[in-house]
XYZ file of C-alpha atoms in Angstrom:
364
model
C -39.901 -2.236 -50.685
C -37.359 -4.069 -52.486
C -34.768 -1.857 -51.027
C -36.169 -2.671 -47.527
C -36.301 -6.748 -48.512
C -32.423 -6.866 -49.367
C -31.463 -4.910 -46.362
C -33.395 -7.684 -44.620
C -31.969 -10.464 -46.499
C -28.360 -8.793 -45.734
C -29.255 -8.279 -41.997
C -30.391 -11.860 -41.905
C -27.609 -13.642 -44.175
C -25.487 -11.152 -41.877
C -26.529 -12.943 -38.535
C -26.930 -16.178 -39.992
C -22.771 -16.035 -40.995
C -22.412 -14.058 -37.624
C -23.824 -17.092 -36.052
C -21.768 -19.870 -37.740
C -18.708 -18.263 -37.497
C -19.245 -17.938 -33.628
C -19.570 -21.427 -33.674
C -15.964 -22.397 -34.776
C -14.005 -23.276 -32.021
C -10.808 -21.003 -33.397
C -13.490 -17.836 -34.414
C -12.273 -14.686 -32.397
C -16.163 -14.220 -31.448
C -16.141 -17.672 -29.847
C -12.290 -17.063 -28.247
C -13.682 -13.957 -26.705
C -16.613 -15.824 -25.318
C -14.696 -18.493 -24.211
C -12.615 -16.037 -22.505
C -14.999 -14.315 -20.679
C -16.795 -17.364 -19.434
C -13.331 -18.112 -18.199
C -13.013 -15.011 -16.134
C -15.850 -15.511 -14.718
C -15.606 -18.947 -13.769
C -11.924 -17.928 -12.422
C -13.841 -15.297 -10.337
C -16.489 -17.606 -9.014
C -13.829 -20.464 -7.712
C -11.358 -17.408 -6.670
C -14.602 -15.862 -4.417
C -15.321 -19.501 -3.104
C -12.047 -20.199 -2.376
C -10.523 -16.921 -0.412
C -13.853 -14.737 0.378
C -14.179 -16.460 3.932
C -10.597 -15.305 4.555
C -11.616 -12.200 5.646
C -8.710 -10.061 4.602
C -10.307 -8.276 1.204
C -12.065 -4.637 2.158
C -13.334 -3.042 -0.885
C -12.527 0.798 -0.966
C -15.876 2.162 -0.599
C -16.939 4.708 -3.664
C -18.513 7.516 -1.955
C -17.182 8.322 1.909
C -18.569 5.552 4.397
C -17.928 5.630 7.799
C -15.807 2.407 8.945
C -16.395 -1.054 11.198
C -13.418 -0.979 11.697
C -12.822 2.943 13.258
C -16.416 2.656 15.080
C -16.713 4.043 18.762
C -12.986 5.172 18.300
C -11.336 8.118 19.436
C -8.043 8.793 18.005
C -6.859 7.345 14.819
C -3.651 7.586 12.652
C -2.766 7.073 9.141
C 0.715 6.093 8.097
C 1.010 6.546 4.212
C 3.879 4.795 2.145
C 7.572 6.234 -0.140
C 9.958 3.629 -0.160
C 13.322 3.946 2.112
C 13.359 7.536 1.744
C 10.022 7.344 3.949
C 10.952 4.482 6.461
C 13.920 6.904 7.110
C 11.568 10.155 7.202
C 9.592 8.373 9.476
C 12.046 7.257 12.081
C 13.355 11.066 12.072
C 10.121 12.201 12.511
C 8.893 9.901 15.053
C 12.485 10.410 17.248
C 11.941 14.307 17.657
C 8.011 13.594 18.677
C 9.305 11.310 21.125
C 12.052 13.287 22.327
C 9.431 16.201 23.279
C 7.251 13.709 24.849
C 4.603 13.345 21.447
C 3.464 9.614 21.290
C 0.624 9.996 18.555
C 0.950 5.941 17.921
C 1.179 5.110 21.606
C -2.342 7.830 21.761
C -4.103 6.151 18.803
C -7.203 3.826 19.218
C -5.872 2.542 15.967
C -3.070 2.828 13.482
C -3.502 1.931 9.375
C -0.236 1.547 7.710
C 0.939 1.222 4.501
C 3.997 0.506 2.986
C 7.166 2.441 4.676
C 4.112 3.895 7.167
C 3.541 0.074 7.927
C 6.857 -0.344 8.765
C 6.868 2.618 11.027
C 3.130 1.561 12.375
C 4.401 -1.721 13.618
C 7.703 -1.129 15.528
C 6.011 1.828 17.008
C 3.023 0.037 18.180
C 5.090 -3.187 18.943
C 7.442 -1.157 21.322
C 10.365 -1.669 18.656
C 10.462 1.658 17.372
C 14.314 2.220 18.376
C 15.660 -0.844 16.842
C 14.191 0.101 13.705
C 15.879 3.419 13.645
C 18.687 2.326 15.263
C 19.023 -0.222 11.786
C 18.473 3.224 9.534
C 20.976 5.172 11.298
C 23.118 2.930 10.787
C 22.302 2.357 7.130
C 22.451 5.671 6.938
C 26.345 6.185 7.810
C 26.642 3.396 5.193
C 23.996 3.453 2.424
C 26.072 0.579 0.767
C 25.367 -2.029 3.575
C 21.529 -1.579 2.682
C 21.939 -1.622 -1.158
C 23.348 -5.206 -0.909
C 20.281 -6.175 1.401
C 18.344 -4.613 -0.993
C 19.499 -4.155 -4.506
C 17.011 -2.233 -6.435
C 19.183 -0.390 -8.829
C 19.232 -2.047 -11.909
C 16.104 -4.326 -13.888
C 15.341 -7.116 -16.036
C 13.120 -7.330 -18.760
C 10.633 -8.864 -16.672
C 11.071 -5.963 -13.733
C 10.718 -3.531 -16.056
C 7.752 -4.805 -17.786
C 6.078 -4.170 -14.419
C 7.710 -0.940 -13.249
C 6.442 0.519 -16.327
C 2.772 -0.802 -16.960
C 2.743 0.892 -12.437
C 3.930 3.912 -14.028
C 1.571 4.202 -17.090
C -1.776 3.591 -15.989
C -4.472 6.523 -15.462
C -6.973 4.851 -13.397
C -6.968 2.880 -9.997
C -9.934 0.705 -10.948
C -10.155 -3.205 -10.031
C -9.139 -4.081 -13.621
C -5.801 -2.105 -13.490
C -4.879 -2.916 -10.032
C -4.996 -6.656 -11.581
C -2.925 -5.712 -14.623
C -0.284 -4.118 -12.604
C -0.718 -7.523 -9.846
C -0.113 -9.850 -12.871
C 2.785 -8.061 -14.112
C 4.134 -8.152 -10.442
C 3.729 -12.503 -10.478
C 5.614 -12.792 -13.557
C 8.431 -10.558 -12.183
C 11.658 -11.991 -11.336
C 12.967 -10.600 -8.353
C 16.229 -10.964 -6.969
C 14.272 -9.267 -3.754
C 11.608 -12.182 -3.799
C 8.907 -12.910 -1.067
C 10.967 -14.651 1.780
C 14.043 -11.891 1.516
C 11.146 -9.095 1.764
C 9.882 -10.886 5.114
C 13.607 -11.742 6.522
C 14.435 -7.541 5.337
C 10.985 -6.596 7.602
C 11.824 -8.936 10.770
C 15.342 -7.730 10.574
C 14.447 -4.349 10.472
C 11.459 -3.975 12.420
C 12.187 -6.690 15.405
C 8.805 -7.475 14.929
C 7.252 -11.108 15.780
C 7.509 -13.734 12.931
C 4.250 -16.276 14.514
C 2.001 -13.499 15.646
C 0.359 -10.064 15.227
C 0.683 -8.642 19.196
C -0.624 -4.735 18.615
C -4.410 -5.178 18.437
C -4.400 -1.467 17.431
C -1.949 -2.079 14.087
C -3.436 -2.691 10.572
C -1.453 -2.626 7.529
C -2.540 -2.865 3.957
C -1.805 -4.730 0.358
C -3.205 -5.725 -2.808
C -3.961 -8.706 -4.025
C -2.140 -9.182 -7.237
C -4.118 -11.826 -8.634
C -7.571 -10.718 -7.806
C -7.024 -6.901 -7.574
C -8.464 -6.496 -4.032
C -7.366 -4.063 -1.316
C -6.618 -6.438 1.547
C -6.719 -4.944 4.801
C -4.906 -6.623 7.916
C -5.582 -6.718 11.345
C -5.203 -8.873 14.644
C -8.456 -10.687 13.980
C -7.598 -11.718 10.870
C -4.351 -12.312 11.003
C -4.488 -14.582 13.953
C -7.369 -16.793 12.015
C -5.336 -16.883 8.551
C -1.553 -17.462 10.446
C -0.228 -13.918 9.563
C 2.501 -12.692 11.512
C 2.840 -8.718 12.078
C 6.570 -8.796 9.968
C 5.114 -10.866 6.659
C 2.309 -8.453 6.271
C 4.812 -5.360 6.956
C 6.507 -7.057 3.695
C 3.476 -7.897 1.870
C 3.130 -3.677 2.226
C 5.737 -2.815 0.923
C 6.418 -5.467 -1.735
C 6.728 -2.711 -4.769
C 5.795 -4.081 -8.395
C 9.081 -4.657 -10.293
C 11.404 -4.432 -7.342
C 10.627 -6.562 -4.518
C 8.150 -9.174 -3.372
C 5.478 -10.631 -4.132
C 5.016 -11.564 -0.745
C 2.086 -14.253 0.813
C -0.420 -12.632 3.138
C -2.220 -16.020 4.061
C -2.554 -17.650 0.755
C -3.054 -14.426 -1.662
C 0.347 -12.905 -2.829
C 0.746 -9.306 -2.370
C 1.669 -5.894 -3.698
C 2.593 -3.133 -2.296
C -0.599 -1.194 -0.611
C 0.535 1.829 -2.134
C -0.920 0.473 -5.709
C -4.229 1.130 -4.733
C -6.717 3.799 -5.845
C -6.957 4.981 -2.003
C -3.299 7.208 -1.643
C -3.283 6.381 2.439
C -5.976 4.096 3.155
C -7.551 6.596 5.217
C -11.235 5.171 4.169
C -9.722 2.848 7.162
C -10.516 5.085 9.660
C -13.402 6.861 8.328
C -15.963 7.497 11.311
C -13.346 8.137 14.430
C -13.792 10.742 15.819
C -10.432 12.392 14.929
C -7.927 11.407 12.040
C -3.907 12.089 12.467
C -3.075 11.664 8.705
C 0.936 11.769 7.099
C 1.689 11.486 3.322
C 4.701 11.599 1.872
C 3.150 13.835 -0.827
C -0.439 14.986 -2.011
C -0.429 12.441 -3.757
C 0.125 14.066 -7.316
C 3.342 15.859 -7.324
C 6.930 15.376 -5.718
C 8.211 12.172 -5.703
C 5.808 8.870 -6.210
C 6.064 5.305 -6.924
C 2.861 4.902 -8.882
C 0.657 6.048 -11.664
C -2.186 5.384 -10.753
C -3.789 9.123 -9.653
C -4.446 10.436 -6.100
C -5.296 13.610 -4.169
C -4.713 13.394 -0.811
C -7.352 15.980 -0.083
C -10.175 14.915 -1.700
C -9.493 11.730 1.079
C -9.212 14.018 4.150
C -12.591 16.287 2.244
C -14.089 11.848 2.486
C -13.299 12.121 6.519
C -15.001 15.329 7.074
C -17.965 14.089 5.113
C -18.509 11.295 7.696
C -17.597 13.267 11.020
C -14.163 12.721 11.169
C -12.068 15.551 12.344
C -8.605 15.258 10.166
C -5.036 16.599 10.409
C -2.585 15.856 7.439
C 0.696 16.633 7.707
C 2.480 15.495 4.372
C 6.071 15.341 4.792
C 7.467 16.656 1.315
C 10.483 15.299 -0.426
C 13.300 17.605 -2.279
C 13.028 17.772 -6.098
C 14.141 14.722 -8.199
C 14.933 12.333 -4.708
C 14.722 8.676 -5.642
C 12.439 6.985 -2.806
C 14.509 3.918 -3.204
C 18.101 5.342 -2.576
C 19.995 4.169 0.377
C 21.827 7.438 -0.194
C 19.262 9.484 0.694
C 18.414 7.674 4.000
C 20.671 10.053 6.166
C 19.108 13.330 5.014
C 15.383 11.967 5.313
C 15.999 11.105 8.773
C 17.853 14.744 9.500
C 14.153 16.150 7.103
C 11.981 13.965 9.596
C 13.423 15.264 12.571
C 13.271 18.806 12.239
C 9.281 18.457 10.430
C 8.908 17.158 13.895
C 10.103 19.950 16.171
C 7.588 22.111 14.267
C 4.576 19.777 14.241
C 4.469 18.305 17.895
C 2.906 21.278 19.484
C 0.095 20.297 17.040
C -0.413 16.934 17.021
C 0.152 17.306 20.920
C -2.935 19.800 20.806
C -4.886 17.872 18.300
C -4.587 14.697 20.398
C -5.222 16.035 23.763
């Protein structure tokens, strides 16, 4: 009994002190309190403020079929890789063209992301050969395109955020923030504006409007966390031209960007815990999908982990029929090398003469 009454009097003296010291305005119990009220508060205004905007679109958990892809036909999915990819891409999408393949011209809709929004937009915009006009030419002379955009070396405040992108394990809300915050406080040479002059330049596309009601492209917002997904609609009603959210794609933590996407500033889409956005198009009836990888080996410009296949296994699941083709890249290859630009394009050209017969066939 007595045993049991000083346990009690500890337990009680225990909360009572427990209690007081919570009190005190510089008590870690009452800083951590404070803190989280403040998140939450943030949250609240941050909901009130931007949810009417239209552009956040949650990754769904389980495989949902999509608003977005309903009643649709033919769907493609452009994932993301840096310059490297932009390059593949315009390699790739020459030698379809050249045997009379025209998946983006085909598609009810197109979700890019990244280098694959870059690609998306010119394609659908009718711009496709200025943009790899621009890359050939970069190509003969990689230099020209490191001074546009020089991504070589770092700061201290770079590689703060190339590093905490590189170390997570998870692609949750939380860590998608850490990895947005780290992206603010970044000082890059490559800021926001020089990331939408690079995409205008390159692409050709328009700087006051979003004309391809078929294009989407896709970011992060770096402050909140959310996967922000683009479209005519909503571009139109928030002032977003086609070229600033091409930019906001591909505006890589530690190395470019942020860019604005309305009044949120972006990261690259690629930081997500969706590897190509494909969630996008769940429910169409049929699912073009190209990755630079699987999402877990070769070359990638994330931690954060993916598996391509368990995304396509998320389209089947809804009655999506799905064909991935994911390009590869040769062991080692920095994505953000203007050297490299030349070979991707001659690697994207000759996937192509092997794919078209399918994607013709898949499409028909």
């Amino acid at each position: 009994m007595e045993l049991s009454r000083r346990s009690a009097l500890g337990l009680g003296v225990t909360a009572g002190l427990t209690s007081a010291v919570a009190g005190l305005p510089g008590s870690p119990i009452a800083r951590a309190d404070s803190c989280s009220q403040g998140e939450a508060s943030a949250a609240s205004i941050s909901a009130k403020l931007f949810d009417s905007d239209g552009l956040a679109r949650p990754v769904p958990d389980a495989p949902t079929p999509s608003n977005l892809a309903a009643g649709l036909d033919r769907t493609l999915v452009l994932g993301g890789g840096g310059e490297y990819y932009v390059a593949w891409y315009c390699g790739f999408f020459h030698g379809l063209l050249e045997d009379g393949v025209d998946p983006a011209g085909r598609a009810d809709m197109v979700v890019g992301t990244s280098a694959g929004a870059y690609i998306g937009s010119s394609m659908t915009s009718g711009h496709f050969q200025h943009l790899r006009d621009e890359f050939d030419f970069f190509g003969q002379f990689p230099a020209r395109f490191a001074q546009l955009a020089p991504v070589s070396s770092a700061n201290a405040s770079q590689q703060r955020a190339r590093e905490i992108n590189f170390s997570v394990k998870s692609g949750d809300a939380e860590t998608i923030r850490l990895i947005g915050h780290a992206a603010l406080a970044a000082d890059n040479s490559v800021n926001g504006d020089v990331v939408e002059r690079l995409a205008w330049m390159l692409t050709d596309d328009s700087q006051t409007g979003w004309p391809p009601a078929k294009m989407f492209t896709t970011a992060n917002d770096c402050y909140t966390g959310q996967r922000l997904v683009v479209g005519q609609d909503v571009a139109q009603r928030n002032g977003i031209a086609l070229a600033h959210a091409t930019a906001a794609s591909s505006s890589l933590p530690g190395v470019m960007g942020p860019t604005l996407v309305g009044q949120r500033f972006c990261m690259d889409g690629g930081i997500s815990k969706t590897w190509a956005h494909t969630d996008v198009v769940a429910g169409s009836k049929r699912a073009l999908v190209i990755t630079l990888t699987n999402g877990y080996e070769g070359s990638l410009l994330s931690g954060i982990p993916h598996n391509i296949y368990t995304e396509i296994d998320g389209l089947k699941a809804v009655g999506t029929t799905p064909m991935l083709i994911i390009a590869g890249t040769p062991p080692g290859v920095n994505l953000l090398d203007p050297n490299q630009i030349a070979p991707a394009m001659q690697a994207g050209y000759d996937r192509a003469k092997v794919e078209a017969p399918k994607i013709r066939e898949f499409y028909a």
